[in-house]
PDB file of C-alpha atoms in Angstrom:
ATOM      1  CA  GLY A  10    -117.484 105.035  -0.987  1.00 48.00           C
ATOM      2  CA  SER A  11    -118.194 108.363  -2.552  1.00 54.00           C
ATOM      3  CA  LEU A  12    -116.095 107.613  -5.588  1.00 61.00           C
ATOM      4  CA  ASN A  13    -117.801 108.169  -8.838  1.00 66.00           C
ATOM      5  CA  MET A  14    -117.374 104.690 -10.205  1.00 76.00           C
ATOM      6  CA  GLU A  15    -119.475 101.832 -11.404  1.00 82.00           C
ATOM      7  CA  ALA A  16    -119.916  99.054  -8.850  1.00 90.00           C
ATOM      8  CA  PRO A  17    -119.269  95.477  -9.929  1.00 93.00           C
ATOM      9  CA  VAL A  18    -122.334  93.242 -10.217  1.00 94.00           C
ATOM     10  CA  ALA A  19    -120.604  89.928  -9.746  1.00 95.00           C
ATOM     11  CA  VAL A  20    -117.311  88.315  -8.831  1.00 96.00           C
ATOM     12  CA  GLU A  21    -115.846  85.153 -10.271  1.00 96.00           C
ATOM     13  CA  ARG A  22    -112.798  83.043  -9.600  1.00 97.00           C
ATOM     14  CA  SER A  23    -110.710  80.924 -11.869  1.00 96.00           C
ATOM     15  CA  ASN A  24    -108.999  77.581 -11.440  1.00 95.00           C
ATOM     16  CA  SER A  25    -106.319  78.295 -13.958  1.00 97.00           C
ATOM     17  CA  TRP A  26    -103.925  81.121 -14.703  1.00 98.00           C
ATOM     18  CA  SER A  27    -104.715  83.511 -17.556  1.00 98.00           C
ATOM     19  CA  GLU A  28    -103.710  87.048 -18.469  1.00 97.00           C
ATOM     20  CA  GLU A  29    -106.976  88.237 -16.935  1.00 97.00           C
ATOM     21  CA  VAL A  30    -106.045  86.545 -13.647  1.00 98.00           C
ATOM     22  CA  GLU A  31    -102.570  88.077 -13.812  1.00 98.00           C
ATOM     23  CA  GLU A  32    -104.039  91.545 -14.341  1.00 98.00           C
ATOM     24  CA  ALA A  33    -106.420  91.240 -11.365  1.00 98.00           C
ATOM     25  CA  TYR A  34    -103.688  89.698  -9.169  1.00 97.00           C
ATOM     26  CA  ARG A  35    -101.442  92.708  -9.692  1.00 97.00           C
ATOM     27  CA  PHE A  36    -104.165  95.218  -8.805  1.00 98.00           C
ATOM     28  CA  GLN A  37    -105.308  93.221  -5.786  1.00 97.00           C
ATOM     29  CA  LEU A  38    -101.772  93.049  -4.305  1.00 95.00           C
ATOM     30  CA  ALA A  39    -101.854  96.849  -4.226  1.00 95.00           C
ATOM     31  CA  GLY A  40    -105.329  96.927  -2.662  1.00 95.00           C
ATOM     32  CA  TYR A  41    -107.550  97.625  -5.681  1.00 97.00           C
ATOM     33  CA  ARG A  42    -110.254  95.508  -7.265  1.00 97.00           C
ATOM     34  CA  ASP A  43    -109.071  96.177 -10.798  1.00 97.00           C
ATOM     35  CA  ALA A  44    -108.012  98.828 -13.325  1.00 96.00           C
ATOM     36  CA  LYS A  45    -111.406 100.540 -13.089  1.00 95.00           C
ATOM     37  CA  GLU A  46    -111.020 101.143  -9.382  1.00 96.00           C
ATOM     38  CA  TYR A  47    -107.396 102.233  -9.812  1.00 97.00           C
ATOM     39  CA  TYR A  48    -108.468 104.864 -12.302  1.00 95.00           C
ATOM     40  CA  ALA A  49    -111.313 106.037 -10.060  1.00 94.00           C
ATOM     41  CA  VAL A  50    -109.034 106.351  -7.000  1.00 94.00           C
ATOM     42  CA  ARG A  51    -105.843 107.642  -8.597  1.00 94.00           C
ATOM     43  CA  GLY A  52    -107.301 109.613 -11.472  1.00 93.00           C
ATOM     44  CA  GLN A  53    -104.884 108.101 -13.958  1.00 94.00           C
ATOM     45  CA  GLU A  54    -104.083 104.864 -15.719  1.00 95.00           C
ATOM     46  CA  CYS A  55    -101.234 102.769 -14.355  1.00 96.00           C
ATOM     47  CA  ASP A  56     -97.847 102.194 -16.037  1.00 96.00           C
ATOM     48  CA  ARG A  57     -97.739  99.051 -18.159  1.00 97.00           C
ATOM     49  CA  TRP A  58     -94.991  97.002 -19.804  1.00 96.00           C
ATOM     50  CA  PRO A  59     -94.822  97.851 -23.489  1.00 94.00           C
ATOM     51  CA  ASN A  60     -94.298  94.281 -24.719  1.00 91.00           C
ATOM     52  CA  ASN A  61     -97.329  92.573 -23.154  1.00 95.00           C
ATOM     53  CA  ASN A  62     -99.307  95.355 -21.479  1.00 97.00           C
ATOM     54  CA  TYR A  63     -98.876  93.752 -18.030  1.00 98.00           C
ATOM     55  CA  VAL A  64     -99.151  96.164 -15.095  1.00 98.00           C
ATOM     56  CA  LYS A  65     -95.708  97.630 -14.315  1.00 97.00           C
ATOM     57  CA  LYS A  66     -96.192 100.023 -11.427  1.00 97.00           C
ATOM     58  CA  LEU A  67     -99.032 100.845  -9.031  1.00 97.00           C
ATOM     59  CA  GLN A  68     -99.388 103.360  -6.263  1.00 97.00           C
ATOM     60  CA  LYS A  69    -100.856 101.443  -3.328  1.00 95.00           C
ATOM     61  CA  LYS A  70    -104.394 102.163  -2.192  1.00 95.00           C
ATOM     62  CA  ASP A  71    -103.668 102.537   1.545  1.00 91.00           C
ATOM     63  CA  THR A  72    -100.363 104.449   1.319  1.00 91.00           C
ATOM     64  CA  PRO A  73     -98.701 106.700  -1.266  1.00 93.00           C
ATOM     65  CA  TYR A  74     -96.021 104.050  -1.839  1.00 95.00           C
ATOM     66  CA  PHE A  75     -95.294 102.097  -5.033  1.00 96.00           C
ATOM     67  CA  TYR A  76     -95.310  98.444  -5.968  1.00 96.00           C
ATOM     68  CA  TYR A  77     -93.314  97.389  -9.022  1.00 96.00           C
ATOM     69  CA  TYR A  78     -94.144  94.338 -11.115  1.00 96.00           C
ATOM     70  CA  ASN A  79     -92.100  92.080 -13.366  1.00 95.00           C
ATOM     71  CA  ARG A  80     -92.200  91.823 -17.133  1.00 94.00           C
ATOM     72  CA  ALA A  81     -93.076  88.148 -16.779  1.00 95.00           C
ATOM     73  CA  ARG A  82     -95.932  86.377 -14.993  1.00 96.00           C
ATOM     74  CA  GLU A  83     -95.952  86.871 -11.226  1.00 96.00           C
ATOM     75  CA  CYS A  84     -99.139  85.215  -9.990  1.00 96.00           C
ATOM     76  CA  PRO A  85     -98.156  81.789  -8.624  1.00 95.00           C
ATOM     77  CA  ASP A  86    -100.406  78.769  -9.260  1.00 96.00           C
ATOM     78  CA  LYS A  87    -101.256  78.563  -5.551  1.00 95.00           C
ATOM     79  CA  ASP A  88    -102.728  82.090  -5.618  1.00 95.00           C
ATOM     80  CA  VAL A  89    -104.818  81.774  -8.792  1.00 97.00           C
ATOM     81  CA  LYS A  90    -107.953  80.652  -6.947  1.00 97.00           C
ATOM     82  CA  ASN A  91    -107.730  83.624  -4.556  1.00 96.00           C
ATOM     83  CA  VAL A  92    -107.848  86.195  -7.340  1.00 97.00           C
ATOM     84  CA  LYS A  93    -111.238  87.880  -7.746  1.00 97.00           C
ATOM     85  CA  LEU A  94    -112.463  88.681 -11.230  1.00 97.00           C
ATOM     86  CA  TYR A  95    -115.024  91.477 -10.960  1.00 97.00           C
ATOM     87  CA  ARG A  96    -117.861  91.695 -13.467  1.00 96.00           C
ATOM     88  CA  TYR A  97    -119.772  94.814 -14.460  1.00 93.00           C
ATOM     89  CA  ASN A  98    -123.005  95.466 -16.315  1.00 88.00           C
ATOM     90  CA  PRO A  99    -122.322  95.523 -20.026  1.00 83.00           C
TER      91      PRO A  99
ATOM     92  CA  ALA B   9     -57.157  73.849   1.634  1.00 71.00           C
ATOM     93  CA  GLY B  10     -60.384  75.413   2.803  1.00 76.00           C
ATOM     94  CA  ALA B  11     -61.364  76.637  -0.663  1.00 74.00           C
ATOM     95  CA  PHE B  12     -64.991  75.677  -0.116  1.00 76.00           C
ATOM     96  CA  LYS B  13     -65.148  76.771   3.499  1.00 78.00           C
ATOM     97  CA  GLU B  14     -67.665  79.432   4.399  1.00 78.00           C
ATOM     98  CA  ARG B  15     -66.076  82.718   5.411  1.00 71.00           C
ATOM     99  CA  PRO B  16     -67.881  85.009   7.846  1.00 68.00           C
ATOM    100  CA  ALA B  17     -69.131  88.176   6.210  1.00 68.00           C
ATOM    101  CA  LYS B  18     -68.294  91.538   7.712  1.00 73.00           C
ATOM    102  CA  PRO B  19     -71.176  93.828   8.734  1.00 80.00           C
ATOM    103  CA  THR B  20     -72.518  95.403   5.558  1.00 90.00           C
ATOM    104  CA  ALA B  21     -73.010  99.061   4.752  1.00 93.00           C
ATOM    105  CA  PHE B  22     -76.454  97.955   3.601  1.00 95.00           C
ATOM    106  CA  ARG B  23     -77.362  96.913   7.149  1.00 95.00           C
ATOM    107  CA  LYS B  24     -76.166 100.241   8.576  1.00 94.00           C
ATOM    108  CA  PHE B  25     -78.241 102.206   6.066  1.00 94.00           C
ATOM    109  CA  TYR B  26     -81.252  99.981   6.595  1.00 94.00           C
ATOM    110  CA  ASP B  27     -81.109 100.301  10.387  1.00 93.00           C
ATOM    111  CA  ARG B  28     -80.874 104.076  10.071  1.00 94.00           C
ATOM    112  CA  GLY B  29     -83.946 104.118   7.822  1.00 92.00           C
ATOM    113  CA  ASP B  30     -81.958 105.609   4.946  1.00 92.00           C
ATOM    114  CA  PHE B  31     -83.579 103.521   2.210  1.00 93.00           C
ATOM    115  CA  PRO B  32     -86.686 104.823   0.461  1.00 95.00           C
ATOM    116  CA  ILE B  33     -88.565 101.655   1.317  1.00 93.00           C
ATOM    117  CA  ALA B  34     -91.482 101.101   3.638  1.00 89.00           C
ATOM    118  CA  LEU B  35     -91.439  98.351   6.217  1.00 77.00           C
ATOM    119  CA  GLU B  36     -94.802  96.703   5.832  1.00 77.00           C
ATOM    120  CA  HIS B  37     -96.095  94.043   8.133  1.00 66.00           C
ATOM    121  CA  ASP B  38     -98.478  92.674   5.545  1.00 65.00           C
ATOM    122  CA  THR B  39     -95.973  92.398   2.683  1.00 62.00           C
ATOM    123  CA  LYS B  40     -97.702  90.525  -0.098  1.00 64.00           C
ATOM    124  CA  GLY B  41     -96.207  88.659  -3.006  1.00 64.00           C
ATOM    125  CA  ASN B  42     -92.686  89.422  -1.758  1.00 81.00           C
ATOM    126  CA  LYS B  43     -93.069  93.054  -2.726  1.00 90.00           C
ATOM    127  CA  ILE B  44     -91.188  96.062  -1.490  1.00 93.00           C
ATOM    128  CA  ALA B  45     -93.234  99.226  -1.090  1.00 95.00           C
ATOM    129  CA  TRP B  46     -91.040 101.999  -2.499  1.00 96.00           C
ATOM    130  CA  LYS B  47     -91.545 105.441  -0.985  1.00 96.00           C
ATOM    131  CA  VAL B  48     -89.964 107.032  -4.038  1.00 96.00           C
ATOM    132  CA  GLU B  49     -90.434 105.970  -7.630  1.00 96.00           C
ATOM    133  CA  ILE B  50     -87.527 103.754  -8.662  1.00 96.00           C
ATOM    134  CA  GLU B  51     -87.116 105.779 -11.854  1.00 93.00           C
ATOM    135  CA  LYS B  52     -86.207 108.795  -9.735  1.00 95.00           C
ATOM    136  CA  LEU B  53     -83.581 107.055  -7.600  1.00 97.00           C
ATOM    137  CA  ASP B  54     -79.879 107.833  -7.828  1.00 97.00           C
ATOM    138  CA  TYR B  55     -78.639 104.489  -9.136  1.00 98.00           C
ATOM    139  CA  HIS B  56     -74.989 105.359  -8.410  1.00 98.00           C
ATOM    140  CA  HIS B  57     -75.882 105.630  -4.756  1.00 97.00           C
ATOM    141  CA  TYR B  58     -78.513 102.959  -4.211  1.00 97.00           C
ATOM    142  CA  LEU B  59     -77.702 100.092  -6.562  1.00 98.00           C
ATOM    143  CA  PRO B  60     -74.214  99.383  -5.091  1.00 98.00           C
ATOM    144  CA  LEU B  61     -75.703  99.636  -1.588  1.00 97.00           C
ATOM    145  CA  PHE B  62     -78.383  97.057  -2.345  1.00 97.00           C
ATOM    146  CA  PHE B  63     -75.735  94.801  -3.937  1.00 98.00           C
ATOM    147  CA  ASP B  64     -73.670  95.201  -0.773  1.00 97.00           C
ATOM    148  CA  GLY B  65     -76.611  93.675   1.111  1.00 97.00           C
ATOM    149  CA  LEU B  66     -76.421  90.441  -0.891  1.00 97.00           C
ATOM    150  CA  CYS B  67     -73.965  89.162   1.775  1.00 95.00           C
ATOM    151  CA  GLU B  68     -76.739  89.285   4.360  1.00 95.00           C
ATOM    152  CA  THR B  69     -78.263  86.018   5.562  1.00 93.00           C
ATOM    153  CA  THR B  70     -80.701  87.288   8.197  1.00 92.00           C
ATOM    154  CA  HIS B  71     -84.205  88.675   7.905  1.00 89.00           C
ATOM    155  CA  PRO B  72     -85.176  91.345   7.043  1.00 90.00           C
ATOM    156  CA  TYR B  73     -81.847  92.468   5.545  1.00 93.00           C
ATOM    157  CA  GLU B  74     -81.578  89.486   3.226  1.00 93.00           C
ATOM    158  CA  PHE B  75     -85.121  89.980   1.853  1.00 93.00           C
ATOM    159  CA  PHE B  76     -84.853  93.720   1.265  1.00 94.00           C
ATOM    160  CA  ALA B  77     -81.419  93.481  -0.348  1.00 96.00           C
ATOM    161  CA  ARG B  78     -82.485  90.671  -2.700  1.00 96.00           C
ATOM    162  CA  GLN B  79     -85.820  92.204  -3.626  1.00 95.00           C
ATOM    163  CA  GLY B  80     -84.377  95.720  -3.844  1.00 96.00           C
ATOM    164  CA  VAL B  81     -81.750  94.554  -6.310  1.00 97.00           C
ATOM    165  CA  HIS B  82     -84.452  92.706  -8.249  1.00 96.00           C
ATOM    166  CA  ASP B  83     -86.734  95.754  -8.552  1.00 97.00           C
ATOM    167  CA  MET B  84     -83.883  98.103  -9.448  1.00 97.00           C
ATOM    168  CA  LEU B  85     -82.628  95.756 -12.184  1.00 97.00           C
ATOM    169  CA  GLU B  86     -86.098  95.032 -13.560  1.00 96.00           C
ATOM    170  CA  HIS B  87     -86.984  98.729 -13.775  1.00 96.00           C
ATOM    171  CA  GLY B  88     -83.625 100.454 -14.187  1.00 95.00           C
ATOM    172  CA  GLY B  89     -83.163 100.314 -17.968  1.00 94.00           C
ATOM    173  CA  SER B  90     -80.378 102.653 -19.103  1.00 95.00           C
ATOM    174  CA  LYS B  91     -79.526 103.695 -15.547  1.00 97.00           C
ATOM    175  CA  ILE B  92     -77.864 100.333 -14.845  1.00 98.00           C
ATOM    176  CA  LEU B  93     -74.932 100.320 -17.288  1.00 98.00           C
ATOM    177  CA  PRO B  94     -73.017 103.336 -15.855  1.00 97.00           C
ATOM    178  CA  VAL B  95     -73.090 101.765 -12.379  1.00 98.00           C
ATOM    179  CA  ILE B  96     -71.542  98.406 -13.379  1.00 98.00           C
ATOM    180  CA  PRO B  97     -68.004  99.276 -12.176  1.00 98.00           C
ATOM    181  CA  GLN B  98     -69.389  99.986  -8.690  1.00 98.00           C
ATOM    182  CA  LEU B  99     -71.130  96.616  -8.518  1.00 98.00           C
ATOM    183  CA  ILE B 100     -68.062  94.440  -8.963  1.00 98.00           C
ATOM    184  CA  ILE B 101     -66.696  94.622  -5.413  1.00 97.00           C
ATOM    185  CA  PRO B 102     -70.063  93.872  -3.778  1.00 97.00           C
ATOM    186  CA  ILE B 103     -70.537  90.931  -6.184  1.00 98.00           C
ATOM    187  CA  LYS B 104     -67.069  89.637  -5.389  1.00 96.00           C
ATOM    188  CA  ASN B 105     -67.648  90.011  -1.657  1.00 95.00           C
ATOM    189  CA  ALA B 106     -70.929  88.103  -1.838  1.00 96.00           C
ATOM    190  CA  LEU B 107     -69.408  85.226  -3.830  1.00 95.00           C
ATOM    191  CA  ASN B 108     -66.407  85.142  -1.495  1.00 94.00           C
ATOM    192  CA  THR B 109     -68.611  84.451   1.534  1.00 93.00           C
ATOM    193  CA  ARG B 110     -68.933  80.918   0.078  1.00 91.00           C
ATOM    194  CA  ASN B 111     -72.268  80.767   1.916  1.00 92.00           C
ATOM    195  CA  HIS B 112     -74.523  78.486  -0.128  1.00 91.00           C
ATOM    196  CA  LYS B 113     -77.610  80.724  -0.032  1.00 93.00           C
ATOM    197  CA  VAL B 114     -75.665  83.912  -0.616  1.00 95.00           C
ATOM    198  CA  VAL B 115     -73.838  82.430  -3.587  1.00 95.00           C
ATOM    199  CA  CYS B 116     -77.109  81.074  -5.089  1.00 95.00           C
ATOM    200  CA  THR B 117     -78.833  84.446  -4.707  1.00 96.00           C
ATOM    201  CA  THR B 118     -75.842  86.247  -6.224  1.00 97.00           C
ATOM    202  CA  LEU B 119     -75.766  83.892  -9.216  1.00 97.00           C
ATOM    203  CA  LYS B 120     -79.462  84.572  -9.890  1.00 97.00           C
ATOM    204  CA  VAL B 121     -78.748  88.295  -9.585  1.00 98.00           C
ATOM    205  CA  LEU B 122     -75.914  87.970 -12.121  1.00 98.00           C
ATOM    206  CA  GLN B 123     -78.292  86.211 -14.524  1.00 98.00           C
ATOM    207  CA  HIS B 124     -80.777  89.040 -14.096  1.00 97.00           C
ATOM    208  CA  LEU B 125     -78.034  91.665 -14.439  1.00 98.00           C
ATOM    209  CA  VAL B 126     -76.897  90.532 -17.902  1.00 97.00           C
ATOM    210  CA  VAL B 127     -80.425  90.784 -19.306  1.00 97.00           C
ATOM    211  CA  SER B 128     -81.393  93.947 -17.409  1.00 96.00           C
ATOM    212  CA  ALA B 129     -80.428  96.344 -20.203  1.00 95.00           C
ATOM    213  CA  ASP B 130     -78.608  96.465 -23.530  1.00 92.00           C
ATOM    214  CA  VAL B 131     -74.826  95.916 -23.424  1.00 95.00           C
ATOM    215  CA  VAL B 132     -74.716  95.275 -19.677  1.00 97.00           C
ATOM    216  CA  GLY B 133     -73.554  91.736 -20.505  1.00 97.00           C
ATOM    217  CA  GLU B 134     -70.703  93.092 -22.634  1.00 98.00           C
ATOM    218  CA  ALA B 135     -69.735  95.626 -19.986  1.00 98.00           C
ATOM    219  CA  LEU B 136     -69.140  92.769 -17.542  1.00 98.00           C
ATOM    220  CA  VAL B 137     -66.503  91.012 -19.687  1.00 98.00           C
ATOM    221  CA  PRO B 138     -63.552  93.093 -18.360  1.00 97.00           C
ATOM    222  CA  TYR B 139     -64.544  92.071 -14.841  1.00 97.00           C
ATOM    223  CA  TYR B 140     -64.629  88.289 -15.397  1.00 97.00           C
ATOM    224  CA  ARG B 141     -61.156  88.124 -13.856  1.00 95.00           C
ATOM    225  CA  GLN B 142     -62.684  89.270 -10.569  1.00 95.00           C
ATOM    226  CA  ILE B 143     -65.999  87.444 -10.663  1.00 95.00           C
ATOM    227  CA  LEU B 144     -65.254  84.084 -12.230  1.00 97.00           C
ATOM    228  CA  PRO B 145     -62.493  82.554 -10.045  1.00 95.00           C
ATOM    229  CA  ILE B 146     -64.975  81.664  -7.312  1.00 93.00           C
ATOM    230  CA  LEU B 147     -67.388  80.211  -9.877  1.00 94.00           C
ATOM    231  CA  ASN B 148     -64.539  78.064 -11.152  1.00 93.00           C
ATOM    232  CA  ILE B 149     -63.889  76.742  -7.647  1.00 91.00           C
ATOM    233  CA  PHE B 150     -67.529  75.724  -7.161  1.00 88.00           C
ATOM    234  CA  LYS B 151     -68.366  74.702 -10.725  1.00 85.00           C
ATOM    235  CA  ASN B 152     -68.120  70.983 -10.271  1.00 75.00           C
ATOM    236  CA  LYS B 153     -69.477  70.921  -6.787  1.00 70.00           C
ATOM    237  CA  ASN B 154     -72.889  69.405  -7.472  1.00 61.00           C
ATOM    238  CA  LEU B 155     -74.452  67.866  -4.438  1.00 49.00           C
ATOM    239  CA  ASN B 156     -74.215  64.084  -4.629  1.00 49.00           C
ATOM    240  CA  SER B 157     -77.317  62.946  -2.820  1.00 48.00           C
ATOM    241  CA  GLY B 158     -77.070  59.299  -3.827  1.00 50.00           C
ATOM    242  CA  ASP B 159     -80.481  57.655  -3.556  1.00 53.00           C
ATOM    243  CA  GLY B 160     -81.983  60.612  -1.723  1.00 52.00           C
ATOM    244  CA  ILE B 161     -83.929  63.379  -3.350  1.00 50.00           C
ATOM    245  CA  ASP B 162     -82.038  66.575  -3.962  1.00 52.00           C
ATOM    246  CA  TYR B 163     -84.660  69.103  -2.897  1.00 49.00           C
ATOM    247  CA  SER B 164     -82.336  71.941  -3.801  1.00 53.00           C
ATOM    248  CA  GLN B 165     -83.133  71.259  -7.463  1.00 50.00           C
ATOM    249  CA  GLN B 166     -86.746  72.229  -6.911  1.00 53.00           C
ATOM    250  CA  LYS B 167     -85.769  75.634  -5.586  1.00 62.00           C
ATOM    251  CA  ARG B 168     -83.032  76.186  -8.171  1.00 69.00           C
ATOM    252  CA  GLU B 169     -80.396  75.991  -5.498  1.00 69.00           C
ATOM    253  CA  ASN B 170     -78.042  73.448  -6.991  1.00 85.00           C
ATOM    254  CA  LEU B 171     -74.789  75.344  -7.133  1.00 90.00           C
ATOM    255  CA  GLY B 172     -73.241  73.478 -10.045  1.00 90.00           C
ATOM    256  CA  ASP B 173     -76.331  73.972 -12.215  1.00 91.00           C
ATOM    257  CA  LEU B 174     -76.690  77.632 -11.271  1.00 94.00           C
ATOM    258  CA  ILE B 175     -73.046  78.293 -12.128  1.00 96.00           C
ATOM    259  CA  GLN B 176     -73.481  76.571 -15.501  1.00 95.00           C
ATOM    260  CA  GLU B 177     -76.627  78.656 -16.217  1.00 96.00           C
ATOM    261  CA  THR B 178     -74.822  81.838 -15.179  1.00 97.00           C
ATOM    262  CA  LEU B 179     -71.804  81.183 -17.397  1.00 97.00           C
ATOM    263  CA  GLU B 180     -74.143  80.439 -20.314  1.00 97.00           C
ATOM    264  CA  ALA B 181     -75.999  83.696 -19.689  1.00 98.00           C
ATOM    265  CA  PHE B 182     -72.649  85.528 -19.614  1.00 98.00           C
ATOM    266  CA  GLU B 183     -71.669  83.945 -22.931  1.00 97.00           C
ATOM    267  CA  ARG B 184     -75.035  84.664 -24.609  1.00 97.00           C
ATOM    268  CA  HIS B 185     -75.104  88.309 -23.587  1.00 97.00           C
ATOM    269  CA  GLY B 186     -71.384  89.075 -23.405  1.00 97.00           C
ATOM    270  CA  GLY B 187     -70.701  89.671 -27.070  1.00 96.00           C
ATOM    271  CA  GLU B 188     -67.939  88.137 -29.196  1.00 94.00           C
ATOM    272  CA  ASP B 189     -65.185  88.280 -26.541  1.00 94.00           C
ATOM    273  CA  ALA B 190     -67.225  86.547 -23.894  1.00 96.00           C
ATOM    274  CA  PHE B 191     -66.483  82.891 -24.576  1.00 97.00           C
ATOM    275  CA  ILE B 192     -62.694  83.110 -24.767  1.00 97.00           C
ATOM    276  CA  ASN B 193     -62.611  85.144 -21.584  1.00 97.00           C
ATOM    277  CA  ILE B 194     -64.875  82.723 -19.730  1.00 97.00           C
ATOM    278  CA  LYS B 195     -62.783  79.795 -20.936  1.00 96.00           C
ATOM    279  CA  TYR B 196     -59.629  81.497 -19.659  1.00 97.00           C
ATOM    280  CA  MET B 197     -61.021  81.737 -16.139  1.00 96.00           C
ATOM    281  CA  VAL B 198     -63.099  78.514 -16.158  1.00 95.00           C
ATOM    282  CA  PRO B 199     -61.157  76.016 -18.305  1.00 95.00           C
ATOM    283  CA  THR B 200     -63.834  73.287 -18.088  1.00 94.00           C
ATOM    284  CA  TYR B 201     -66.508  75.567 -19.582  1.00 95.00           C
ATOM    285  CA  GLU B 202     -67.694  74.635 -23.075  1.00 94.00           C
ATOM    286  CA  SER B 203     -69.543  77.041 -25.325  1.00 94.00           C
ATOM    287  CA  CYS B 204     -73.342  76.894 -25.312  1.00 92.00           C
ATOM    288  CA  MET B 205     -73.490  78.774 -28.622  1.00 89.00           C
ATOM    289  CA  LEU B 206     -71.584  76.450 -30.958  1.00 73.00           C
ATOM    290  CA  ASN B 207     -74.413  73.966 -31.404  1.00 55.00           C
TER     291      ASN B 207
END
């Protein structure tokens, strides 16, 4: 789109859960690639849990509504392989 | 006689509000990850109004009422912080009603909600102690009712739906988070309960 943001150069997937997978999973449920796209679209960082920095609340990409996320891991094992990990030029 | 028998639930206020579209939640067809899309930020909700209403919906067994009540309670507890404690007195009757349905799924869901409730914010566990008299009798009735599946596999264990185990976990959570008066008060209502803190 016309958003002033860097485009990813590659996308990877993982076979096992990690905090990086969890982070991407939370953004992708709400319709975003990742934190970079969220910032570009919404103009602000998202709310995060203070203890582990996991995403706490996101405004969805397609509607003005909100998704709330748990303190603990949410991404189930069966969904790990569907999570896209976007890579950018260093 | 009939202590374990399921009792039909009356129509809930939750259902009436839901059908009228009075909840600040969006009905999405592509709901992902069991999420509710909130139209209003949870932090801005009137907990005195909405939290008891969502708890009232715990009696529901049909979709979509059951899903929205369960997930609504979950989100409000997970993100409510200090707004939860003042509402505790208003939650007791809906909790009691849900347990009194004696419906297996409803009781399991309510027990998981109680476990979440006691860790949702500081001193919530202690604030529940005066209400044990209303909540615990039904737990006492079901406490030793573990499904005896003989040689078969008890699939309910995989989904954490074994009533006896869930009741034990819930009582332990009450004791852990209920402060110094918790154990004696649990023991009074559930005489077979033994402390999980002594060892």
